[in-house]
Coordinates of C-alpha atoms and ligand atoms in Angstrom, one line a residue:
X1 CA 85.8 74.5 109.5
X2 CA 87.8 72.9 106.9
X3 CA 89.7 75.3 104.4
X4 CA 88.5 75.1 100.8
X5 CA 91.3 73.4 98.7
X6 CA 91.2 74.3 94.8
X7 CA 91.0 71.0 93.0
X8 CA 94.2 69.8 91.6
X9 CA 94.9 70.6 88.0
X10 CA 95.3 67.5 85.9
X11 CA 95.9 69.2 82.5
X12 CA 97.0 72.6 81.8
X13 CA 97.9 74.1 78.2
X14 CA 99.2 77.6 77.9
X15 CA 99.4 79.1 74.3
X16 CA 99.5 76.0 72.8
X17 CA 99.7 75.4 69.0
X18 CA 100.0 72.3 67.0
X19 CA 101.1 71.7 63.3
X20 CA 102.0 68.8 61.3
X21 CA 105.2 68.8 59.1
X22 CA 105.7 72.1 58.0
X23 CA 102.0 73.0 57.6
X24 CA 99.8 75.8 59.0
X25 CA 98.8 75.3 62.4
X26 CA 95.7 73.5 63.0
X27 CA 95.1 74.6 66.9
X28 CA 96.4 77.9 68.0
X29 CA 96.6 79.6 71.2
X30 CA 94.8 77.0 73.3
X31 CA 94.6 77.8 76.9
X32 CA 93.0 75.0 79.0
X33 CA 92.9 73.8 82.6
X34 CA 91.2 70.8 83.4
X35 CA 90.6 69.9 87.3
X36 CA 90.7 66.7 89.0
X37 CA 87.4 65.1 88.8
X38 CA 86.1 67.1 85.9
X39 CA 83.9 65.9 83.1
X40 CA 84.3 67.6 79.6
X41 CA 82.9 66.5 76.0
X42 CA 85.1 67.7 73.2
X43 CA 83.4 68.7 70.1
X44 CA 84.0 70.3 66.6
X45 CA 83.6 69.5 63.3
X46 CA 85.6 66.7 61.4
X47 CA 89.1 67.9 61.0
X48 CA 88.9 70.4 63.7
X49 CA 91.6 68.9 65.9
X50 CA 89.8 66.7 68.3
X51 CA 91.8 63.8 68.0
X52 CA 95.1 66.2 68.0
X53 CA 94.0 67.8 71.1
X54 CA 93.8 64.4 72.9
X55 CA 97.1 63.1 71.3
X56 CA 98.8 66.0 73.1
X57 CA 96.6 65.2 76.3
X58 CA 97.9 61.6 75.9
X59 CA 101.7 62.8 75.5
X60 CA 101.6 60.8 72.4
X61 CA 102.5 64.3 70.5
X62 CA 104.1 67.3 71.8
X63 CA 102.9 70.9 70.7
X64 CA 104.6 72.8 68.2
X65 CA 104.6 75.7 70.8
X66 CA 103.4 76.6 74.1
X67 CA 103.6 74.3 77.3
X68 CA 101.5 71.6 78.5
X69 CA 101.5 70.0 82.0
X70 CA 100.0 66.8 82.9
X71 CA 99.5 65.7 86.5
X72 CA 101.7 68.8 87.3
X73 CA 104.6 67.7 84.8
X74 CA 105.7 70.0 82.0
X75 CA 105.7 67.4 79.2
X76 CA 108.2 69.7 77.2
X77 CA 111.0 69.0 79.7
X78 CA 109.7 65.3 80.8
X79 CA 111.9 62.5 79.0
X80 CA 110.7 59.0 77.4
X81 CA 110.7 57.2 80.6
X82 CA 108.8 60.0 82.6
X83 CA 106.2 60.2 79.9
X84 CA 105.7 56.3 80.0
X85 CA 105.2 56.5 83.7
X86 CA 102.5 59.4 83.2
X87 CA 101.0 57.3 80.5
X88 CA 100.2 54.7 83.1
X89 CA 97.8 56.7 84.8
X90 CA 95.8 57.6 81.7
X91 CA 93.4 55.4 80.0
X92 CA 92.9 55.8 76.4
X93 CA 90.2 54.8 73.7
X94 CA 91.6 55.6 70.4
X95 CA 89.3 56.6 67.4
X96 CA 90.9 53.6 65.6
X97 CA 90.8 51.2 68.6
X98 CA 94.6 50.1 68.5
X99 CA 93.8 46.7 69.9
X100 CA 96.4 43.9 69.6
X101 CA 94.7 42.1 67.0
X102 CA 96.5 38.8 67.6
X103 CA 95.3 38.5 71.1
X104 CA 91.8 37.5 72.5
X105 CA 89.5 40.0 73.8
X106 CA 90.4 38.6 77.3
X107 CA 93.9 39.3 77.0
X108 CA 93.5 42.8 75.6
X109 CA 91.4 43.7 78.3
X110 CA 93.6 42.2 80.9
X111 CA 97.1 44.1 79.5
X112 CA 96.9 47.1 81.8
X113 CA 96.2 45.0 84.8
X114 CA 99.0 42.4 84.0
X115 CA 101.8 45.3 83.5
X116 CA 100.8 46.4 86.9
X117 CA 101.6 42.9 88.3
X118 CA 98.1 42.0 89.4
X119 CA 97.5 38.5 90.6
X120 CA 96.1 36.5 87.8
X121 CA 93.0 35.5 89.6
X122 CA 92.0 38.8 90.3
X123 CA 92.8 39.6 86.5
X124 CA 90.4 36.9 85.5
X125 CA 87.7 38.3 88.1
X126 CA 87.7 41.9 87.0
X127 CA 88.1 41.2 83.2
X128 CA 85.4 38.6 83.1
X129 CA 83.0 40.9 85.0
X130 CA 83.4 44.1 82.8
X131 CA 83.4 42.0 79.4
X132 CA 80.3 40.9 80.8
X133 CA 79.1 44.6 81.5
X134 CA 80.1 45.5 77.9
X135 CA 77.7 42.4 76.5
X136 CA 81.1 40.6 75.1
X137 CA 81.1 37.2 77.5
X138 CA 80.9 35.3 74.4
X139 CA 83.5 36.9 72.4
X140 CA 85.9 36.8 75.3
X141 CA 88.2 34.0 73.8
X142 CA 88.0 35.3 70.0
X143 CA 91.0 37.1 68.6
X144 CA 90.0 40.8 68.4
X145 CA 90.8 40.6 64.5
X146 CA 87.7 38.5 64.1
X147 CA 85.4 41.0 65.7
X148 CA 83.0 43.7 64.5
X149 CA 83.8 47.5 64.7
X150 CA 81.4 47.8 67.3
X151 CA 82.7 45.1 69.5
X152 CA 86.3 46.2 68.8
X153 CA 85.2 49.6 70.3
X154 CA 83.7 48.0 73.4
X155 CA 87.0 46.0 74.1
X156 CA 88.8 49.4 73.6
X157 CA 86.8 50.9 76.2
X158 CA 86.8 48.1 78.6
X159 CA 90.6 48.1 78.4
X160 CA 90.8 51.8 79.1
X161 CA 88.9 51.6 82.2
X162 CA 89.9 48.3 83.5
X163 CA 92.3 49.8 86.2
X164 CA 90.4 52.8 87.0
X165 CA 92.7 55.7 85.3
X166 CA 93.2 59.1 87.1
X167 CA 92.4 60.4 83.5
X168 CA 90.4 59.0 80.9
X169 CA 90.6 60.3 77.3
X170 CA 88.2 58.7 74.8
X171 CA 88.1 59.5 71.0
X172 CA 84.4 58.9 69.6
X173 CA 84.1 56.1 72.2
X174 CA 80.3 55.3 71.2
X175 CA 80.7 56.2 67.2
X176 CA 80.6 52.4 66.2
X177 CA 78.1 51.0 68.8
X178 CA 74.3 50.5 68.4
X179 CA 72.2 53.1 70.0
X180 CA 70.9 50.9 72.8
X181 CA 74.5 50.2 74.0
X182 CA 75.6 53.8 74.1
X183 CA 74.1 55.1 77.1
X184 CA 75.4 52.0 78.9
X185 CA 78.9 52.8 77.9
X186 CA 78.2 56.5 79.1
X187 CA 77.3 55.1 82.4
X188 CA 80.5 53.3 82.8
X189 CA 82.3 56.7 82.1
X190 CA 80.2 58.5 84.7
X191 CA 80.6 56.0 87.3
X192 CA 84.2 56.2 86.9
X193 CA 84.1 59.8 87.3
X194 CA 82.4 59.7 90.4
X195 CA 85.2 57.5 91.9
X196 CA 87.4 60.5 90.9
X197 CA 88.7 60.0 87.1
X198 CA 89.0 63.3 85.2
X199 CA 87.2 62.6 81.8
X200 CA 87.5 64.0 78.4
X201 CA 85.2 62.4 75.5
X202 CA 85.3 63.8 72.0
X203 CA 82.0 63.1 70.4
X204 CA 79.8 63.9 67.2
X205 CA 76.8 62.6 69.1
X206 CA 74.4 65.9 70.0
X207 CA 72.0 63.1 71.7
X208 CA 75.2 62.6 74.3
X209 CA 75.6 66.1 74.7
X210 CA 72.2 67.0 75.2
X211 CA 71.4 63.9 77.5
X212 CA 74.2 65.0 80.0
X213 CA 75.0 68.4 81.7
X214 CA 78.6 68.3 81.3
X215 CA 80.6 71.5 79.7
X216 CA 81.7 71.5 76.3
X217 CA 85.3 72.0 75.0
X218 CA 84.4 73.2 71.5
X219 CA 87.1 73.6 68.6
X220 CA 86.3 75.8 65.8
X221 CA 88.5 78.1 63.7
X222 CA 91.8 76.6 65.3
X223 CA 90.5 77.9 68.8
X224 CA 89.0 76.2 71.8
X225 CA 85.9 77.7 73.5
X226 CA 84.3 76.3 76.5
X227 CA 80.6 76.4 76.6
X228 CA 78.8 75.5 80.1
X229 CA 75.6 73.4 80.3
X230 CA 73.4 76.4 81.1
X231 CA 74.6 78.1 77.7
X232 CA 74.2 74.9 76.0
X233 CA 70.5 74.7 77.1
X234 CA 69.9 78.1 76.0
X235 CA 71.3 76.9 72.8
X236 CA 68.6 74.4 72.6
X237 CA 70.0 71.3 74.2
X238 CA 68.2 69.1 76.9
X239 CA 69.8 68.2 80.1
X240 CA 69.4 65.0 82.5
Ligands
ATP301 N1 99.5 62.8 61.4 C1 99.0 63.5 60.6 N2 99.8 64.2 59.7 C2 99.3 65.4 59.0 N3 98.0 65.8 59.3 C3 97.4 65.5 60.2 C4 97.8 64.6 61.1 N4 96.7 64.2 61.7 C5 95.8 65.1 61.6 N5 96.0 66.0 60.5 C6 95.4 66.9 60.0 O1 95.0 67.8 61.3 C7 93.3 68.3 61.2 C8 92.8 67.9 62.5 O2 92.9 66.4 62.3 P1 92.3 65.6 63.6 O3 92.4 64.2 63.4 O4 92.8 66.1 64.8 O5 90.6 66.1 63.6 P2 89.3 65.5 64.1 O6 88.7 66.9 64.9 O7 89.7 64.6 65.2 O8 88.6 64.9 63.1 P3 87.2 63.7 63.1 O9 86.1 64.3 63.8 O10 87.4 63.5 61.5 O11 87.9 62.6 63.8 C9 92.9 67.7 59.8 O12 93.1 68.6 59.0 C10 93.9 66.6 59.6 O13 94.0 66.4 58.3
MG302 MG1 89.2 62.4 65.4

């Protein structure tokens, strides 16, 4: 019989605190261990610290105290080049998109594949297919500066998932899209998760949280609380 192996830990936080400049801590004593292949929502009121927590997971921000390991590497002791290499394994959908506005939708989504040196014919095939899935075929050659908020958001999502990252961090990824396309985008995250990607999605949407039975990392009063689906249903949620 095969021996049970504990899944790999993708993100580990110990006593993490973060503050901006000399201000008070906005998150304190955060302890967290995310296993490979897990899927979590990240919730909390506006200003609770969701984007700040994600920015540490994305290695953009170091904690003011405590330690963070990502893919088994303690980021407090990892230099810039090392951080850049780790970042390549992470797909991010930023709350403010951060697209390259002078490039076309196609070129924005193609970027992570071209960085890896993928054959251009394969790039064309994959990007065309994914942009069609997110219903943006007709805007493929438009520069992103000319597109709407919801269209930019779908491009940001396509760019984050195109190279099947090991870790996907999405900050309010369905905040700007119509209700009918939000479940389709969720499906993209769920499919990616089935292929092994560890997923964290910050959201304000009760509908998303209630429709998908995933645990919730909830930020309140500077602390992190984990709610599991059965607990959430007792609090009145509905689960798929
Ligand atoms: N770069 C920064 N400099 C100073 N303060 C900041 C900075 N970024 C965030 N903050 C402060 O940290 C707190 C948490 O902000 P954060 O953006 O992480 O919240 P959030 O949960 O993502 O909110 P929202 O739901 O509105 O996106 C807020 O009080 C915010 O004003
Ligand atoms: Mg935010």
